[in-house]
Amino acid sequence: MNTSCALCDRARALHASSGWVLETSCWGVSPHPALQVPGWVAVQTLRHTEGLGTLNTAEAQTLGPVLSRVSAALARATDTKHIYTYSLGERVPHTHILMGPPGHGVRGREFLDRLLRRDQSLVDQPSADRTAADVAALLAGSDSAAPETHQ
Ligand SMILES: [Zn+2]
């Protein structure tokens, strides 16, 4: 791990607190690091990599299945059809993919613009925490997350 990387630091903290929404041999999924928006998560490599072109074979081969599983769980937990996915790496170079549903009655470019501007009106910490727990339960194969509890 890189000693001066925010996402490597985050990985160490999440390991210590068992705070991952999902952890595989190569990938860690956690709530959006910068903005507590319900249903938004970051999928990051566990080791320090800088972009999809730097993944090793195991990371590259497991990325698709991880994205598919997480997307399905997010859609179910938030009762949303569309799950957006993007990766810029402009602020933190460590490979990470951000995923989540649109919300607050806005979609597409307008929603992503607000998300990228860190619009605090999108933040709902209690709902984000609840949704992350529901997604974690769904990914763990648990039926304890009933769809009607997800908002
Ligand atoms: Zn890193």
Coordinates of N, CA, C and O and ligand atoms in Angstrom, one line a residue:
M1 N 0.8 -1.2 0.0 CA 0.0 0.0 0.0 C 0.9 1.3 0.0 O 1.9 1.3 0.6
N2 N 0.4 2.3 -0.6 CA 1.1 3.5 -0.7 C 0.8 4.3 0.6 O -0.3 4.4 1.1
T3 N 1.9 4.9 1.1 CA 1.8 5.6 2.4 C 1.1 6.9 2.3 O 0.7 7.5 3.3
S4 N 1.1 7.5 1.1 CA 0.5 8.9 1.0 C -0.7 8.9 0.1 O -1.0 9.9 -0.6
C5 N -1.5 7.8 0.1 CA -2.7 7.7 -0.7 C -3.9 7.7 0.2 O -4.0 6.8 1.1
A6 N -4.9 8.5 -0.1 CA -6.1 8.6 0.7 C -6.9 7.3 0.6 O -7.5 6.9 1.7
L7 N -6.9 6.6 -0.5 CA -7.7 5.4 -0.6 C -6.9 4.2 0.0 O -7.6 3.3 0.5
C8 N -5.6 4.2 0.0 CA -4.9 3.2 0.8 C -5.1 3.4 2.3 O -5.3 2.5 3.0
D9 N -5.1 4.7 2.7 CA -5.4 5.0 4.1 C -6.8 4.5 4.5 O -7.0 3.9 5.5
R10 N -7.7 4.8 3.6 CA -9.1 4.3 3.8 C -9.2 2.8 3.9 O -9.9 2.3 4.8
A11 N -8.5 2.1 3.0 CA -8.5 0.7 3.1 C -8.0 0.1 4.4 O -8.5 -0.8 5.0
R12 N -6.9 0.8 4.9 CA -6.4 0.3 6.2 C -7.4 0.6 7.3 O -7.6 -0.3 8.2
A13 N -8.1 1.7 7.3 CA -9.1 2.0 8.3 C -10.3 1.0 8.2 O -10.8 0.6 9.2
L14 N -10.7 0.7 7.0 CA -11.8 -0.2 6.8 C -11.5 -1.6 7.2 O -12.3 -2.3 7.7
H15 N -10.2 -2.0 6.9 CA -9.8 -3.3 7.4 C -9.9 -3.4 8.9 O -10.4 -4.3 9.5
A16 N -9.4 -2.3 9.6 CA -9.3 -2.3 11.0 C -10.7 -2.3 11.6 O -10.9 -2.9 12.7
S17 N -11.7 -1.7 11.0 CA -13.0 -1.6 11.6 C -14.0 -2.5 11.0 O -15.2 -2.5 11.3
S18 N -13.5 -3.4 10.1 CA -14.5 -4.3 9.3 C -15.6 -3.5 8.7 O -16.7 -3.9 8.7
G19 N -15.2 -2.4 8.1 CA -16.2 -1.4 7.6 C -16.5 -1.6 6.1 O -17.3 -0.8 5.6
W20 N -16.0 -2.6 5.5 CA -16.3 -2.8 4.0 C -17.7 -3.2 3.8 O -18.3 -4.0 4.6
V21 N -18.3 -2.7 2.8 CA -19.6 -3.1 2.3 C -19.5 -4.5 1.7 O -20.3 -5.4 1.9
L22 N -18.4 -4.7 1.0 CA -18.0 -6.0 0.4 C -16.4 -6.0 0.3 O -15.9 -4.9 -0.1
E23 N -15.8 -7.1 0.6 CA -14.4 -7.2 0.4 C -14.1 -8.6 -0.3 O -14.6 -9.6 0.1
T24 N -13.4 -8.5 -1.4 CA -13.0 -9.7 -2.1 C -11.5 -9.8 -2.0 O -10.8 -9.0 -1.3
S25 N -10.9 -10.8 -2.7 CA -9.4 -10.9 -2.6 C -8.7 -9.7 -3.3 O -7.6 -9.4 -2.9
C26 N -9.4 -9.0 -4.2 CA -8.7 -7.9 -4.9 C -9.4 -6.6 -4.7 O -8.8 -5.5 -4.9
W27 N -10.7 -6.6 -4.4 CA -11.5 -5.4 -4.4 C -12.2 -5.1 -3.1 O -12.6 -6.0 -2.4
G28 N -12.3 -3.8 -2.7 CA -13.1 -3.4 -1.5 C -14.1 -2.4 -2.0 O -13.9 -1.5 -2.8
V29 N -15.3 -2.6 -1.4 CA -16.5 -1.7 -1.7 C -16.9 -1.0 -0.4 O -17.0 -1.7 0.7
S30 N -17.0 0.3 -0.4 CA -17.3 1.1 0.8 C -18.2 2.3 0.4 O -18.3 2.6 -0.8
P31 N -18.9 2.8 1.4 CA -19.7 4.0 1.0 C -18.8 5.1 0.4 O -17.6 5.2 0.7
H32 N -19.4 5.9 -0.5 CA -18.8 7.0 -1.2 C -17.9 7.8 -0.2 O -18.4 8.2 0.9
P33 N -16.6 7.9 -0.4 CA -15.7 8.4 0.6 C -15.9 9.9 0.9 O -15.6 10.4 2.0
A34 N -16.4 10.6 -0.1 CA -16.5 12.1 0.1 C -17.9 12.6 0.4 O -18.0 13.7 0.9
L35 N -18.9 11.9 0.0 CA -20.2 12.4 0.1 C -21.2 11.3 0.5 O -21.3 10.3 -0.2
Q36 N -21.9 11.5 1.6 CA -22.8 10.4 2.1 C -24.1 10.5 1.4 O -25.1 10.9 1.9
V37 N -24.1 10.0 0.1 CA -25.3 10.0 -0.7 C -25.9 8.6 -0.7 O -25.1 7.7 -1.0
P38 N -27.2 8.4 -0.3 CA -27.7 7.1 -0.2 C -27.5 6.2 -1.5 O -27.8 6.7 -2.6
G39 N -26.9 5.0 -1.3 CA -26.8 4.1 -2.4 C -25.5 4.3 -3.2 O -25.3 3.6 -4.2
W40 N -24.7 5.3 -2.8 CA -23.4 5.5 -3.6 C -22.2 4.9 -2.9 O -22.1 5.0 -1.7
V41 N -21.5 4.1 -3.6 CA -20.3 3.4 -3.1 C -19.1 3.6 -4.0 O -19.2 4.0 -5.2
A42 N -18.0 3.3 -3.4 CA -16.7 3.3 -4.2 C -16.2 1.8 -4.2 O -16.2 1.2 -3.2
V43 N -15.8 1.4 -5.4 CA -15.2 0.1 -5.6 C -13.7 0.4 -5.8 O -13.4 1.0 -6.8
Q44 N -12.8 -0.1 -5.0 CA -11.4 0.2 -5.1 C -10.5 -1.0 -5.0 O -10.9 -2.0 -4.4
T45 N -9.4 -1.0 -5.6 CA -8.4 -2.1 -5.5 C -7.9 -2.1 -4.1 O -7.8 -1.0 -3.4
L46 N -7.6 -3.2 -3.5 CA -7.1 -3.3 -2.1 C -5.7 -2.9 -2.1 O -5.2 -2.3 -1.1
R47 N -4.9 -3.1 -3.2 CA -3.5 -2.6 -3.2 C -3.5 -1.3 -4.0 O -4.5 -1.0 -4.7
H48 N -2.4 -0.6 -3.9 CA -2.4 0.7 -4.6 C -2.1 0.4 -6.1 O -1.1 -0.1 -6.5
T49 N -3.1 0.8 -6.9 CA -2.9 0.8 -8.4 C -3.4 2.2 -8.8 O -4.1 2.9 -8.1
E50 N -3.0 2.6 -10.0 CA -3.4 3.9 -10.6 C -4.0 3.8 -11.9 O -3.4 4.0 -12.9
G51 N -5.3 3.3 -11.9 CA -6.0 3.2 -13.2 C -6.2 1.8 -13.7 O -5.5 0.9 -13.3
L52 N -7.3 1.6 -14.5 CA -7.6 0.3 -14.9 C -6.5 -0.3 -15.7 O -6.3 -1.6 -15.8
G53 N -5.7 0.5 -16.4 CA -4.6 -0.1 -17.2 C -3.4 -0.6 -16.4 O -2.5 -1.3 -16.9
T54 N -3.5 -0.4 -15.0 CA -2.4 -0.9 -14.2 C -2.8 -2.2 -13.4 O -2.1 -2.6 -12.5
L55 N -4.1 -2.7 -13.6 CA -4.5 -3.8 -12.9 C -3.7 -5.1 -13.2 O -3.4 -5.2 -14.4
N56 N -3.5 -6.0 -12.3 CA -3.0 -7.3 -12.6 C -4.1 -8.2 -13.1 O -5.3 -7.8 -13.2
T57 N -3.7 -9.4 -13.6 CA -4.7 -10.3 -14.2 C -5.8 -10.6 -13.3 O -7.0 -10.6 -13.7
A58 N -5.6 -10.9 -12.0 CA -6.6 -11.3 -11.1 C -7.6 -10.1 -10.8 O -8.8 -10.3 -10.8
E59 N -7.0 -8.9 -10.7 CA -7.9 -7.7 -10.5 C -8.8 -7.5 -11.7 O -10.0 -7.2 -11.6
A60 N -8.2 -7.6 -12.9 CA -8.9 -7.3 -14.1 C -10.0 -8.4 -14.3 O -11.2 -8.1 -14.7
Q61 N -9.7 -9.6 -14.0 CA -10.7 -10.7 -14.2 C -11.8 -10.7 -13.2 O -12.9 -11.1 -13.5
T62 N -11.6 -10.1 -12.0 CA -12.6 -10.1 -11.0 C -13.4 -8.8 -11.0 O -14.4 -8.7 -10.3
L63 N -13.0 -7.8 -11.7 CA -13.7 -6.5 -11.7 C -15.1 -6.6 -12.2 O -16.0 -6.1 -11.6
G64 N -15.3 -7.3 -13.4 CA -16.6 -7.4 -14.0 C -17.6 -8.0 -13.0 O -18.7 -7.5 -12.8
P65 N -17.3 -9.2 -12.5 CA -18.2 -9.8 -11.5 C -18.5 -9.0 -10.3 O -19.6 -8.9 -9.8
V66 N -17.5 -8.3 -9.8 CA -17.7 -7.4 -8.6 C -18.7 -6.3 -9.0 O -19.7 -6.0 -8.3
L67 N -18.4 -5.6 -10.1 CA -19.3 -4.5 -10.6 C -20.7 -5.0 -10.8 O -21.7 -4.3 -10.4
S68 N -20.9 -6.2 -11.4 CA -22.2 -6.7 -11.6 C -22.9 -7.0 -10.3 O -24.1 -6.6 -10.2
R69 N -22.3 -7.7 -9.4 CA -22.9 -8.0 -8.1 C -23.3 -6.7 -7.3 O -24.4 -6.6 -6.8
V70 N -22.4 -5.8 -7.3 CA -22.6 -4.5 -6.5 C -23.8 -3.8 -7.2 O -24.7 -3.3 -6.5
S71 N -23.8 -3.7 -8.5 CA -24.8 -3.0 -9.2 C -26.2 -3.6 -9.0 O -27.2 -2.9 -8.7
A72 N -26.2 -4.9 -9.0 CA -27.5 -5.6 -8.7 C -28.0 -5.3 -7.3 O -29.2 -5.1 -7.0
A73 N -27.0 -5.4 -6.3 CA -27.4 -5.1 -4.9 C -27.9 -3.7 -4.7 O -28.8 -3.4 -4.0
L74 N -27.2 -2.7 -5.3 CA -27.5 -1.3 -5.2 C -28.9 -1.1 -5.8 O -29.8 -0.4 -5.2
A75 N -29.2 -1.7 -7.0 CA -30.5 -1.5 -7.6 C -31.6 -2.1 -6.7 O -32.7 -1.4 -6.5
R76 N -31.3 -3.2 -6.1 CA -32.4 -3.8 -5.2 C -32.6 -3.0 -4.0 O -33.7 -2.7 -3.5
A77 N -31.4 -2.6 -3.4 CA -31.5 -1.9 -2.1 C -32.2 -0.5 -2.2 O -32.8 -0.1 -1.3
T78 N -32.0 0.1 -3.3 CA -32.5 1.4 -3.5 C -33.8 1.5 -4.4 O -34.3 2.5 -4.7
D79 N -34.2 0.3 -4.8 CA -35.4 0.1 -5.7 C -35.3 1.1 -6.9 O -36.2 1.8 -7.2
T80 N -34.1 1.0 -7.5 CA -33.8 1.8 -8.7 C -33.4 1.0 -9.8 O -32.8 -0.1 -9.7
K81 N -33.8 1.4 -11.0 CA -33.5 0.6 -12.2 C -32.1 0.9 -12.7 O -31.3 0.0 -13.1
H82 N -31.7 2.2 -12.7 CA -30.4 2.6 -13.3 C -29.4 2.8 -12.2 O -29.7 3.5 -11.2
I83 N -28.3 2.2 -12.3 CA -27.1 2.5 -11.5 C -26.0 3.1 -12.3 O -25.6 2.5 -13.3
Y84 N -25.7 4.3 -11.9 CA -24.6 5.0 -12.7 C -23.2 4.5 -12.2 O -23.1 4.1 -11.1
T85 N -22.3 4.6 -13.1 CA -20.9 4.2 -12.8 C -20.0 5.2 -13.5 O -20.1 5.5 -14.6
Y86 N -19.0 5.6 -12.7 CA -18.0 6.5 -13.3 C -16.7 6.4 -12.5 O -16.6 5.9 -11.4
S87 N -15.6 6.7 -13.2 CA -14.3 6.7 -12.6 C -13.5 7.8 -13.3 O -13.3 7.8 -14.5
L88 N -13.0 8.8 -12.5 CA -12.2 9.9 -13.0 C -10.8 9.8 -12.6 O -9.9 10.0 -13.4
G89 N -10.6 9.6 -11.3 CA -9.2 9.6 -10.8 C -8.5 10.9 -10.7 O -7.3 10.9 -10.7
E90 N -9.3 12.0 -10.8 CA -8.6 13.3 -10.9 C -8.1 13.7 -9.5 O -7.1 14.3 -9.3
R91 N -8.9 13.5 -8.4 CA -8.6 13.9 -7.1 C -7.6 12.9 -6.5 O -6.7 13.3 -5.8
V92 N -7.9 11.6 -6.6 CA -7.1 10.5 -6.0 C -6.8 9.5 -7.1 O -7.8 9.0 -7.7
P93 N -5.5 9.3 -7.4 CA -5.2 8.4 -8.6 C -5.5 6.9 -8.3 O -5.6 6.2 -9.3
H94 N -5.6 6.5 -7.1 CA -5.8 5.1 -6.7 C -7.1 4.6 -7.5 O -8.1 5.3 -7.4
T95 N -7.0 3.5 -8.1 CA -8.1 3.0 -9.0 C -9.4 2.8 -8.1 O -9.4 2.1 -7.1
H96 N -10.4 3.5 -8.5 CA -11.7 3.4 -7.8 C -12.8 3.7 -8.8 O -12.6 4.6 -9.7
I97 N -13.9 3.0 -8.6 CA -15.1 3.2 -9.5 C -16.2 3.6 -8.6 O -16.5 2.9 -7.6
L98 N -16.9 4.7 -8.9 CA -18.0 5.2 -8.1 C -19.3 4.7 -8.7 O -19.5 4.8 -10.0
M99 N -20.2 4.2 -7.9 CA -21.5 3.6 -8.4 C -22.6 4.0 -7.5 O -22.5 4.0 -6.3
G100 N -23.8 4.3 -8.1 CA -25.0 4.5 -7.3 C -26.1 5.0 -8.2 O -26.0 5.2 -9.4
P101 N -27.3 5.2 -7.6 CA -28.5 5.6 -8.3 C -28.6 7.1 -8.4 O -28.1 7.8 -7.5
P102 N -29.3 7.6 -9.4 CA -29.7 9.0 -9.3 C -30.7 9.2 -8.2 O -31.2 8.2 -7.6
G103 N -30.9 10.4 -7.8 CA -31.8 10.7 -6.7 C -32.2 12.2 -6.7 O -31.9 13.0 -7.6
H104 N -33.0 12.5 -5.7 CA -33.5 13.9 -5.5 C -34.2 14.4 -6.8 O -34.2 15.6 -7.0
G105 N -34.8 13.5 -7.5 CA -35.6 13.9 -8.6 C -34.8 14.4 -9.8 O -35.4 14.9 -10.8
V106 N -33.5 14.2 -9.8 CA -32.7 14.6 -11.0 C -31.9 13.4 -11.5 O -31.6 12.5 -10.7
R107 N -31.7 13.4 -12.8 CA -31.1 12.3 -13.4 C -29.9 12.8 -14.3 O -29.7 13.9 -14.5
G108 N -29.2 11.8 -14.8 CA -28.2 12.0 -15.9 C -27.2 13.1 -15.5 O -26.7 13.1 -14.4
R109 N -26.9 14.0 -16.5 CA -25.9 15.0 -16.3 C -26.2 15.9 -15.1 O -25.2 16.3 -14.4
E110 N -27.4 16.2 -14.9 CA -27.7 17.1 -13.8 C -27.4 16.5 -12.5 O -26.8 17.1 -11.6
F111 N -27.7 15.2 -12.3 CA -27.4 14.5 -11.1 C -25.9 14.4 -10.9 O -25.3 14.7 -9.8
L112 N -25.2 14.0 -11.9 CA -23.7 13.8 -11.8 C -23.0 15.1 -11.6 O -22.0 15.2 -10.9
D113 N -23.6 16.2 -12.2 CA -23.0 17.5 -11.9 C -23.0 17.9 -10.5 O -22.1 18.3 -9.9
R114 N -24.2 17.6 -9.9 CA -24.4 17.9 -8.4 C -23.5 17.0 -7.6 O -22.9 17.5 -6.6
L115 N -23.4 15.7 -8.0 CA -22.5 14.8 -7.2 C -21.0 15.3 -7.3 O -20.3 15.3 -6.3
L116 N -20.6 15.6 -8.5 CA -19.2 16.0 -8.7 C -18.9 17.3 -8.1 O -17.8 17.6 -7.7
R117 N -19.9 18.2 -7.9 CA -19.7 19.5 -7.2 C -19.8 19.3 -5.7 O -19.7 20.2 -4.9
R118 N -20.0 18.0 -5.3 CA -20.1 17.7 -3.8 C -21.3 18.5 -3.2 O -21.2 19.1 -2.1
D119 N -22.4 18.5 -3.9 CA -23.6 19.3 -3.5 C -24.1 18.6 -2.2 O -24.6 17.5 -2.2
Q120 N -24.1 19.4 -1.1 CA -24.4 18.8 0.2 C -25.9 18.5 0.3 O -26.3 17.8 1.2
S121 N -26.7 19.1 -0.6 CA -28.2 18.8 -0.5 C -28.4 17.3 -0.9 O -29.5 16.8 -0.6
L122 N -27.5 16.6 -1.5 CA -27.6 15.2 -1.9 C -27.4 14.3 -0.6 O -27.7 13.1 -0.6
V123 N -26.7 14.9 0.4 CA -26.3 14.1 1.5 C -27.4 13.7 2.5 O -28.2 14.6 2.8
D124 N -27.5 12.5 2.8 CA -28.4 12.0 3.9 C -27.7 10.9 4.6 O -27.8 9.7 4.2
Q125 N -27.0 11.3 5.6 CA -26.1 10.3 6.3 C -26.9 9.1 6.9 O -26.5 7.9 6.6
P126 N -28.1 9.3 7.6 CA -28.8 8.1 8.1 C -29.2 7.2 7.0 O -29.1 5.9 7.1
S127 N -29.8 7.7 5.9 CA -30.2 6.9 4.8 C -29.1 6.2 4.1 O -29.2 5.1 3.7
A128 N -28.0 6.9 4.0 CA -26.8 6.4 3.3 C -26.2 5.2 4.2 O -25.9 4.1 3.6
D129 N -26.2 5.4 5.5 CA -25.7 4.3 6.4 C -26.6 3.1 6.3 O -26.2 1.9 6.2
R130 N -28.0 3.3 6.3 CA -28.9 2.3 6.3 C -28.8 1.5 4.9 O -28.8 0.3 4.9
T131 N -28.7 2.3 3.8 CA -28.6 1.6 2.5 C -27.3 0.8 2.4 O -27.3 -0.3 1.9
A132 N -26.2 1.3 2.9 CA -24.9 0.6 2.9 C -25.1 -0.7 3.6 O -24.6 -1.8 3.2
A133 N -25.8 -0.7 4.8 CA -26.0 -1.9 5.6 C -26.8 -2.9 4.8 O -26.6 -4.1 4.8
D134 N -27.9 -2.4 4.1 CA -28.7 -3.2 3.3 C -28.0 -3.9 2.1 O -28.1 -5.1 1.8
V135 N -27.1 -3.1 1.5 CA -26.3 -3.6 0.4 C -25.4 -4.6 0.8 O -25.2 -5.7 0.2
A136 N -24.7 -4.4 2.0 CA -23.8 -5.4 2.5 C -24.5 -6.7 2.8 O -24.0 -7.7 2.5
A137 N -25.7 -6.6 3.4 CA -26.5 -7.8 3.7 C -26.9 -8.5 2.4 O -26.8 -9.7 2.3
L138 N -27.3 -7.8 1.4 CA -27.6 -8.4 0.1 C -26.4 -9.1 -0.5 O -26.5 -10.2 -1.0
L139 N -25.3 -8.4 -0.4 CA -24.0 -9.0 -1.0 C -23.6 -10.2 -0.2 O -22.9 -11.1 -0.7
A140 N -23.9 -10.3 1.1 CA -23.5 -11.4 1.9 C -24.5 -12.6 1.7 O -24.4 -13.6 2.3
G141 N -25.6 -12.3 0.9 CA -26.5 -13.4 0.6 C -27.6 -13.5 1.7 O -28.3 -14.5 1.7
S142 N -27.7 -12.4 2.5 CA -28.7 -12.5 3.5 C -30.0 -12.0 3.0 O -30.1 -11.1 2.1
D143 N -31.1 -12.5 3.6 CA -32.4 -12.0 3.2 C -33.0 -11.0 4.2 O -34.1 -10.7 4.2
S144 N -32.1 -10.6 5.1 CA -32.5 -9.7 6.2 C -32.9 -8.3 5.7 O -33.6 -7.6 6.4
A145 N -32.5 -8.0 4.5 CA -32.8 -6.7 4.0 C -34.1 -6.7 3.2 O -34.0 -7.1 2.0
A146 N -35.2 -6.4 3.8 CA -36.4 -6.4 3.0 C -36.6 -5.2 2.1 O -36.3 -4.1 2.6
P147 N -37.0 -5.4 0.9 CA -37.1 -4.3 -0.1 C -37.9 -3.1 0.5 O -37.5 -2.0 0.2
E148 N -39.0 -3.4 1.2 CA -39.8 -2.2 1.6 C -39.1 -1.3 2.6 O -39.6 -0.2 2.9
T149 N -38.0 -1.7 3.2 CA -37.3 -0.9 4.2 C -36.4 0.1 3.5 O -35.8 0.9 4.1
H150 N -36.2 0.0 2.2 CA -35.2 0.8 1.5 C -35.8 2.0 0.9 O -36.7 1.9 0.1
Q151 N -35.3 3.2 1.3 CA -35.7 4.4 0.7 C -34.5 5.2 0.2 O -33.5 5.2 0.8
Ligands
ZN1 ZN -3.6 3.9 -3.0

